[in-house]
XYZ file of C-alpha atoms in Angstrom:
558
model
C 21.925 136.907 188.299
C 18.515 135.797 187.619
C 17.190 136.158 191.103
C 18.870 139.719 191.276
C 17.028 140.614 188.210
C 13.715 139.490 189.547
C 14.150 141.593 192.621
C 15.035 144.648 190.489
C 12.125 144.017 188.339
C 10.006 143.897 191.514
C 11.319 147.045 192.885
C 10.656 148.805 189.675
C 7.201 147.742 189.417
C 6.499 148.715 193.114
C 5.873 145.140 194.144
C 6.351 144.386 197.563
C 9.469 142.905 198.930
C 9.368 140.704 201.993
C 9.807 142.903 205.202
C 10.628 142.085 208.641
C 7.450 143.271 210.383
C 4.283 141.217 210.543
C 2.141 143.486 208.418
C -1.172 142.370 207.060
C -1.025 140.510 203.559
C -3.108 142.633 200.958
C -4.445 142.759 197.386
C -4.337 145.713 195.168
C -6.506 146.017 192.115
C -4.595 146.431 188.961
C -6.470 148.869 186.652
C -6.530 148.008 182.893
C -4.522 151.325 182.095
C -1.588 149.835 183.763
C -2.044 146.020 183.014
C -3.110 146.541 179.564
C -6.037 144.035 179.825
C -8.643 146.004 178.174
C -11.031 143.142 177.364
C -14.749 143.246 178.930
C -17.050 140.457 179.264
C -20.357 140.824 177.417
C -23.132 138.312 178.905
C -25.425 138.828 176.106
C -28.095 140.172 178.603
C -31.588 140.604 176.937
C -35.193 141.248 178.063
C -35.824 137.561 177.164
C -33.743 136.486 180.328
C -31.908 133.486 178.965
C -30.249 131.524 181.565
C -26.778 131.245 179.987
C -26.700 135.173 180.390
C -26.327 134.669 184.214
C -23.573 132.058 184.365
C -20.594 133.013 182.082
C -17.420 134.785 182.675
C -14.416 132.414 182.913
C -10.843 132.755 182.349
C -7.533 131.591 183.739
C -3.650 131.917 184.303
C -1.332 129.629 182.134
C 1.986 129.902 180.712
C 1.210 129.542 176.999
C 4.766 130.457 175.728
C 6.859 128.411 178.457
C 8.875 131.745 179.295
C 8.137 131.140 182.905
C 5.632 133.920 183.157
C 1.897 133.408 183.502
C -0.415 134.616 180.814
C -4.172 135.318 180.956
C -6.874 133.807 178.791
C -10.589 135.431 179.055
C -13.753 133.838 177.727
C -16.554 135.912 176.527
C -20.018 135.005 175.171
C -20.713 134.862 171.585
C -23.476 134.105 168.723
C -25.833 131.416 169.794
C -29.466 130.459 169.129
C -30.678 133.273 171.341
C -27.954 136.032 170.867
C -26.885 137.850 168.000
C -24.088 140.245 168.768
C -24.192 143.757 167.144
C -20.598 143.692 167.187
C -18.021 140.843 166.977
C -17.341 139.162 170.436
C -14.156 137.205 171.130
C -12.154 135.640 173.767
C -8.863 137.112 174.511
C -5.364 135.800 175.179
C -3.092 138.090 176.892
C 0.667 137.515 176.999
C 2.839 138.440 180.188
C 5.388 141.069 179.407
C 7.276 140.408 182.718
C 6.715 144.013 183.846
C 3.361 143.884 185.307
C 1.652 144.550 181.716
C 0.085 142.430 179.269
C -0.180 142.437 175.487
C -3.220 141.104 173.278
C -2.065 138.320 171.222
C -5.452 136.670 170.555
C -5.480 136.848 166.760
C -2.073 135.690 166.257
C -2.300 132.841 168.550
C -5.979 131.577 166.866
C -7.828 131.358 170.028
C -10.640 133.925 169.746
C -13.472 131.753 169.195
C -16.466 134.049 168.568
C -18.248 132.084 166.179
C -21.869 130.519 166.100
C -22.226 128.210 168.626
C -19.569 129.439 171.099
C -21.373 131.382 173.826
C -18.402 130.997 176.135
C -18.474 129.788 179.653
C -14.883 128.851 180.843
C -11.574 127.210 180.167
C -9.089 124.591 181.560
C -5.459 124.429 180.688
C -3.141 121.461 180.712
C -0.336 119.572 178.595
C -3.050 116.946 177.466
C -0.320 115.354 174.939
C 2.750 115.583 176.831
C 4.817 117.743 174.544
C 5.757 120.243 177.185
C 3.112 122.963 175.956
C -0.032 123.927 177.906
C -2.996 123.416 175.812
C -6.448 125.037 175.967
C -9.911 123.488 176.371
C -12.892 126.033 176.136
C -16.365 125.351 177.532
C -19.378 126.742 175.760
C -23.050 126.783 175.480
C -22.700 125.145 172.328
C -19.850 123.126 171.146
C -16.787 122.913 173.214
C -13.329 123.608 171.699
C -10.088 121.842 172.116
C -6.997 124.223 171.188
C -3.466 122.235 171.068
C -0.465 124.495 171.559
C 1.668 124.610 168.592
C 4.698 125.464 170.447
C 5.269 128.716 168.443
C 2.810 131.083 169.846
C -0.156 129.606 167.969
C -2.905 126.888 168.660
C -4.775 124.780 166.379
C -8.441 123.579 166.911
C -8.575 119.841 166.975
C -11.949 119.394 168.491
C -13.483 117.116 165.966
C -10.294 115.010 165.643
C -10.013 114.661 169.387
C -13.783 113.821 169.718
C -14.155 116.038 172.766
C -16.882 118.650 171.576
C -19.676 117.726 174.194
C -22.281 119.954 172.690
C -25.152 121.481 174.469
C -24.055 123.466 177.522
C -20.753 122.762 179.443
C -19.575 124.771 182.374
C -16.388 123.508 184.347
C -13.643 121.143 183.126
C -10.860 119.227 184.899
C -7.883 117.414 183.332
C -6.875 114.537 185.523
C -5.442 111.106 185.246
C -8.187 108.627 186.337
C -6.605 105.627 185.353
C -2.885 106.411 186.219
C -1.780 105.480 182.726
C 0.482 108.814 182.458
C -2.134 110.550 180.370
C -4.520 113.414 181.377
C -8.143 112.508 180.653
C -10.933 114.965 180.621
C -14.129 115.618 182.792
C -16.658 118.104 181.484
C -19.522 119.527 183.686
C -22.727 119.561 181.789
C -25.464 122.082 182.883
C -29.316 121.937 182.128
C -30.861 121.062 178.903
C -31.839 124.374 177.322
C -32.447 126.000 174.013
C -34.005 129.242 172.720
C -36.860 127.572 171.313
C -37.458 125.639 174.557
C -37.134 128.414 177.015
C -39.603 128.847 179.788
C -41.349 131.971 180.872
C -40.584 132.887 184.414
C -41.929 136.195 185.831
C -45.248 138.147 186.100
C -47.605 137.201 183.523
C -49.963 140.237 184.092
C -47.232 142.594 183.805
C -45.469 140.739 181.117
C -42.075 140.963 183.334
C -39.547 138.153 182.785
C -37.092 136.985 185.414
C -34.324 134.538 185.078
C -35.761 131.186 185.661
C -34.367 129.104 188.476
C -32.596 125.849 187.062
C -34.988 123.643 188.978
C -37.560 124.078 186.103
C -35.199 122.674 183.416
C -34.227 118.876 183.056
C -30.821 117.771 184.371
C -28.173 116.228 182.095
C -25.275 113.553 182.192
C -21.497 115.001 182.244
C -18.806 113.807 180.129
C -15.690 111.819 180.864
C -13.059 111.425 178.027
C -10.363 108.950 178.038
C -6.921 109.996 176.518
C -6.003 107.552 174.167
C -2.973 109.175 172.931
C -2.128 110.601 169.662
C -4.372 113.507 170.161
C -7.433 111.107 170.219
C -10.073 110.606 173.113
C -12.700 108.311 173.726
C -16.040 108.948 175.365
C -16.193 106.701 178.395
C -19.169 108.664 180.178
C -21.490 105.602 180.219
C -19.095 102.674 180.728
C -17.317 104.626 183.611
C -20.593 105.323 185.407
C -20.265 109.020 185.222
C -23.310 109.391 182.767
C -25.386 107.604 185.206
C -25.942 110.590 187.261
C -28.017 113.168 185.984
C -27.246 116.640 187.260
C -27.130 120.452 186.655
C -23.360 120.672 187.105
C -21.200 123.586 187.654
C -17.796 123.462 189.676
C -15.659 120.303 189.733
C -12.422 119.511 191.401
C -10.221 116.274 191.087
C -9.061 115.113 194.371
C -8.212 111.727 196.314
C -10.658 111.615 199.129
C -9.652 108.128 200.543
C -5.986 108.207 199.935
C -5.865 105.254 197.585
C -3.854 106.978 194.769
C -6.973 107.194 192.539
C -8.453 110.552 191.792
C -11.869 110.985 192.595
C -14.383 114.091 191.429
C -16.308 116.320 193.771
C -19.122 118.269 191.441
C -21.495 121.120 192.613
C -24.963 120.930 191.274
C -27.505 123.599 191.266
C -30.906 122.613 192.599
C -30.127 118.823 192.755
C -27.742 117.158 194.967
C -24.121 117.502 194.528
C -21.927 114.573 193.092
C -18.997 112.843 194.552
C -17.749 110.212 192.217
C -15.459 107.749 193.870
C -12.865 106.260 191.596
C -13.276 102.425 192.174
C -10.461 101.577 189.741
C -10.572 99.534 186.565
C -12.223 102.680 184.888
C -15.257 102.612 187.120
C -16.696 105.391 189.234
C -19.513 105.103 191.967
C -21.475 108.305 192.854
C -21.587 108.392 196.665
C -22.817 112.235 197.252
C -25.858 111.213 199.267
C -24.046 108.448 201.402
C -21.017 110.785 202.030
C -23.026 113.441 203.496
C -21.885 115.967 200.566
C -25.081 115.835 198.481
C -27.446 117.621 200.373
C -27.572 120.261 203.259
C -28.034 119.218 206.720
C -31.555 119.777 206.346
C -31.893 117.233 203.651
C -32.284 119.705 200.779
C -30.524 120.262 197.560
C -28.696 123.370 197.092
C -27.545 125.759 194.255
C -24.087 124.539 194.181
C -21.536 126.652 192.180
C -17.915 126.968 193.046
C -15.872 124.094 194.656
C -12.636 123.247 195.895
C -10.654 120.561 197.855
C -7.849 120.773 200.366
C -6.514 119.294 203.700
C -7.570 122.406 205.611
C -6.998 120.787 209.122
C -3.690 119.228 208.420
C -4.832 115.535 209.193
C -3.728 114.241 205.706
C -7.106 113.769 204.329
C -8.625 116.079 201.478
C -11.614 118.009 202.815
C -14.249 119.802 200.433
C -15.810 123.040 200.067
C -18.967 124.278 198.259
C -20.430 127.551 197.620
C -24.150 128.280 197.388
C -26.579 130.961 196.596
C -27.783 133.218 199.280
C -29.688 131.877 202.520
C -28.351 128.460 201.587
C -25.101 128.525 203.485
C -21.671 127.451 202.195
C -20.283 124.138 203.421
C -16.742 123.138 204.509
C -16.829 119.508 204.677
C -14.302 117.863 206.976
C -13.012 114.385 205.845
C -13.960 111.830 208.463
C -11.658 109.244 206.917
C -14.275 106.702 206.131
C -15.749 108.222 202.894
C -18.076 110.403 204.978
C -17.817 114.074 205.549
C -19.233 116.598 208.422
C -20.195 120.187 207.500
C -17.708 122.649 209.696
C -18.484 125.828 207.795
C -18.568 127.728 211.255
C -17.615 131.417 210.720
C -17.644 130.847 207.053
C -21.437 130.017 206.861
C -22.431 133.154 208.675
C -20.143 135.556 206.795
C -21.622 134.220 203.560
C -25.254 133.852 204.481
C -26.399 136.711 202.137
C -23.698 135.948 199.427
C -23.870 133.649 196.241
C -20.379 132.212 195.621
C -18.897 131.370 192.242
C -14.936 131.484 191.778
C -13.149 130.265 194.977
C -10.043 128.594 196.083
C -7.996 127.245 199.077
C -4.499 128.644 198.858
C -1.935 130.042 201.138
C -2.296 133.667 200.432
C 0.149 134.597 203.193
C 2.813 131.749 202.873
C 2.694 130.561 206.455
C 2.049 126.901 205.273
C -1.631 126.642 205.887
C -4.533 126.739 203.130
C -6.536 129.829 203.286
C -9.805 130.632 201.389
C -11.003 133.277 199.074
C -14.288 133.726 197.763
C -15.409 135.702 194.680
C -19.286 136.398 195.024
C -22.341 137.826 192.831
C -26.049 136.994 192.665
C -27.044 135.279 189.362
C -30.217 137.611 188.800
C -29.429 141.149 188.197
C -33.044 141.826 189.343
C -32.759 140.386 192.522
C -32.658 143.739 194.541
C -36.488 144.219 193.309
C -37.407 141.125 195.108
C -35.350 140.995 198.119
C -34.262 143.773 200.637
C -30.872 142.073 201.964
C -29.518 140.682 198.787
C -27.740 142.470 196.162
C -26.614 141.534 192.695
C -22.854 142.827 192.979
C -21.260 141.552 196.156
C -18.081 141.827 198.189
C -15.043 139.558 197.722
C -14.187 137.571 201.024
C -11.049 136.370 202.332
C -10.796 133.860 205.296
C -7.284 133.059 207.099
C -6.666 129.553 208.343
C -5.580 129.751 212.039
C -4.929 126.500 213.171
C -7.690 124.907 211.184
C -10.315 127.510 211.816
C -11.244 130.195 209.286
C -11.470 133.842 210.440
C -12.735 136.594 208.126
C -9.958 138.984 207.357
C -11.393 140.801 204.190
C -11.338 144.163 206.079
C -7.614 144.119 206.547
C -6.860 142.421 203.028
C -7.219 145.520 200.829
C -9.608 148.381 199.730
C -10.791 146.069 196.706
C -12.684 144.004 199.307
C -14.873 147.201 200.127
C -16.135 146.982 196.582
C -18.946 144.901 195.187
C -18.648 142.875 191.780
C -20.822 140.466 189.670
C -18.167 138.041 190.081
C -18.151 134.508 188.473
C -14.898 132.870 187.503
C -11.503 133.070 189.444
C -8.184 131.954 188.746
C -5.147 131.928 190.990
C -1.257 132.251 190.145
C 1.728 134.215 190.572
C 1.730 136.392 187.623
C 4.568 138.646 188.789
C 6.723 135.684 189.923
C 7.221 137.164 193.554
C 5.819 134.006 195.396
C 2.739 135.278 196.545
C -0.339 134.136 194.798
C -2.308 136.669 192.734
C -6.063 136.466 191.727
C -7.884 136.918 188.346
C -11.649 137.466 188.688
C -14.039 137.571 185.506
C -17.114 139.682 186.395
C -20.578 138.851 184.251
C -21.055 141.603 181.888
C -18.209 143.811 183.095
C -14.206 144.022 182.908
C -12.104 141.683 184.820
C -10.366 142.404 188.014
C -6.759 141.588 188.378
C -5.634 141.327 191.773
C -1.944 141.597 192.785
C -0.892 139.841 196.268
C 1.212 142.468 197.925
C 2.754 140.095 200.447
C 4.583 142.144 202.792
C 4.468 139.979 205.914
C 8.016 138.743 205.647
C 7.115 135.070 205.155
C 9.374 133.036 202.833
C 8.388 130.504 200.184
C 9.840 127.625 197.900
C 8.170 127.492 194.358
C 7.912 124.054 192.746
C 7.593 123.332 189.026
C 6.788 119.668 188.899
C 8.104 117.877 185.456
C 6.871 114.469 184.971
C 9.388 111.935 183.390
C 8.635 110.379 180.008
C 6.647 107.159 180.548
C 6.205 108.172 184.229
C 3.485 110.441 185.680
C 0.974 112.615 183.969
C 2.133 115.875 182.396
C 0.649 118.051 185.266
C 1.529 115.716 188.046
C -1.944 115.714 189.004
C -2.212 113.552 192.112
C 1.169 114.038 193.353
C 1.712 114.367 196.990
C 4.156 117.027 198.241
C 5.338 116.651 202.066
C 7.572 119.270 203.446
C 8.965 119.973 206.860
C 9.965 123.438 208.283
C 11.153 123.855 211.777
C 10.198 120.484 212.598
C 6.637 121.022 211.491
C 5.424 118.565 208.649
C 2.756 119.542 206.341
C 1.504 117.722 203.052
C -0.359 118.968 199.936
C -2.273 116.770 197.267
C -1.848 118.376 193.711
C -5.331 118.531 192.632
C -6.918 119.974 189.411
C -9.818 122.383 188.825
C -11.936 123.845 191.538
C -13.069 127.360 191.701
C -15.321 127.924 188.851
C -14.767 128.191 184.869
C -11.111 128.440 185.207
C -7.782 126.510 186.194
C -4.708 127.674 187.875
C -1.051 128.120 187.929
C 0.315 124.659 188.009
C 3.319 125.514 189.931
C 3.143 124.890 193.747
C 4.349 127.440 196.166
C 5.331 126.179 199.746
C 4.913 128.698 202.504
C 7.815 128.437 204.877
C 6.710 131.328 207.315
C 9.695 133.053 208.915
C 11.979 130.203 208.144
C 14.533 130.679 205.484
C 14.842 127.045 204.512
C 13.207 123.505 204.262
C 14.221 120.755 206.678
C 13.062 118.149 203.832
C 10.890 117.585 200.986
C 9.432 114.639 199.464
C 7.238 114.196 196.438
C 5.155 111.184 195.785
C 4.482 111.069 192.172
C 1.311 109.754 190.764
C 3.237 106.989 189.248
C 4.516 105.672 192.567
C 8.171 107.188 192.269
C 9.406 109.143 195.364
C 11.916 111.892 195.165
C 13.479 113.400 198.407
C 15.134 116.844 198.311
C 17.005 119.094 200.418
C 18.650 122.775 200.094
C 16.239 124.047 197.588
C 16.750 127.777 197.502
C 14.149 129.924 199.140
C 12.007 132.719 197.395
C 12.413 131.276 194.013
C 10.975 128.707 191.728
C 12.841 125.447 191.190
C 12.236 122.684 188.675
C 11.595 119.308 189.919
C 11.896 116.423 187.533
C 10.553 113.173 188.440
C 12.801 110.450 189.436
C 15.916 112.767 189.599
C 15.746 113.763 193.262
C 17.393 117.232 192.265
C 16.285 120.559 191.239
C 17.288 123.267 188.639
C 16.293 126.991 188.527
C 13.240 127.790 186.791
């Protein structure tokens, strides 16, 4: 009955139902007049050209009310030491109405922010306290905020009690269980040392014209690692873990396992200094191996302007590969894991297609449900005056979609929808199935403009299995971050590590969608949980979501 109702809703909304022909998978931009998402980002643009004006615009998909439908949270700027808004500015929470529309519930939920010291950057959602409700961490130029989900449609600011404020300037955040104690810990990227009183003049002194400064002129800062002690309390272990030993200008972060030892590592993009690869050594210690591993610098040995990152096994060899997007002319990098703690850059067509672009929000995800991780990039130059200085580079830039064809990436933007013909000042991007049709959608937040909601039309006839992984009490961490999912379809085995983070200034649908291609069922499914438990399942229903509870080796409907 639930499945029939979902189909009827899809038909009523005009959502694409699987066909029998091999049509291209396309994305359609859903206008605010239809979605109800009328919020607009304000980057606080000024003639003084303060650097935080260029970097913000984050948001995410997450199911805050546990109704099985993804809601939307969007992060705005706000009052700071360099910006006094003429009208009130706030973040926004939109509840999914199950019919393709959303309702603003920000004030009731209590997650507006907007007060002094909350010039917003991004957000990361996770159930940090294991009560079954997704909590929300908001990063800012200023003090960060941790909102605990009360389970009744409201949130409570517990930042001070939890001890995770991490003041000054934070960008991305990642929830992951670095010590495998079953609780989600928190990594927070720190950008440069910055203040309005200490700003630097960058521009033409004769004309008195200011430009946005390159981050190279500012001092680096250490990022933060907070250990989840339980009972809503965290300990700052940045120094004792080794994380604070590496001074960076950090943007994107993804938690992954690069050496298959069951310990989650961190890949962090840095702007104008070397990227970080924090190898988890166990016993609460990390070693930074970016230079030694080959992911710190370009092949020419130069630091680049790293922004968005992600990790996935793009070539199907069972080892996590890495991706980082940079500013124009620097080339993006697709790092193949050589299985010995080193990586080689295999960007190929990606590097050439993005030479004139600056990449922020991005992700490996199976957009066509054929079982392989494809790649989406949201782009935009950080300087809105770049076109006065460069002839081939624009401030607003196109979106790019790459299809994975046997471990090689092909640019399929031209056939992926009319929205790929447009240009955007894109920053954050979040990925999730907001309409529950099994094809992952995209939320893009634009710097100083309205966000873009892209619905994945599907339409290629491919089938899928949806998994909602639920950890056991005293078992794995609540997000099952670090779980290894292995599935076989038609005799072909694939595997996926459940990472956290990636992209830029956002987090994503915690559910997993396994592409089946034209097959109508799985041969087998195995889940190795972070706790070490292994569940094997068969006969999961196709084209719907199932709850998988750790240790039960059985599934229930969403």
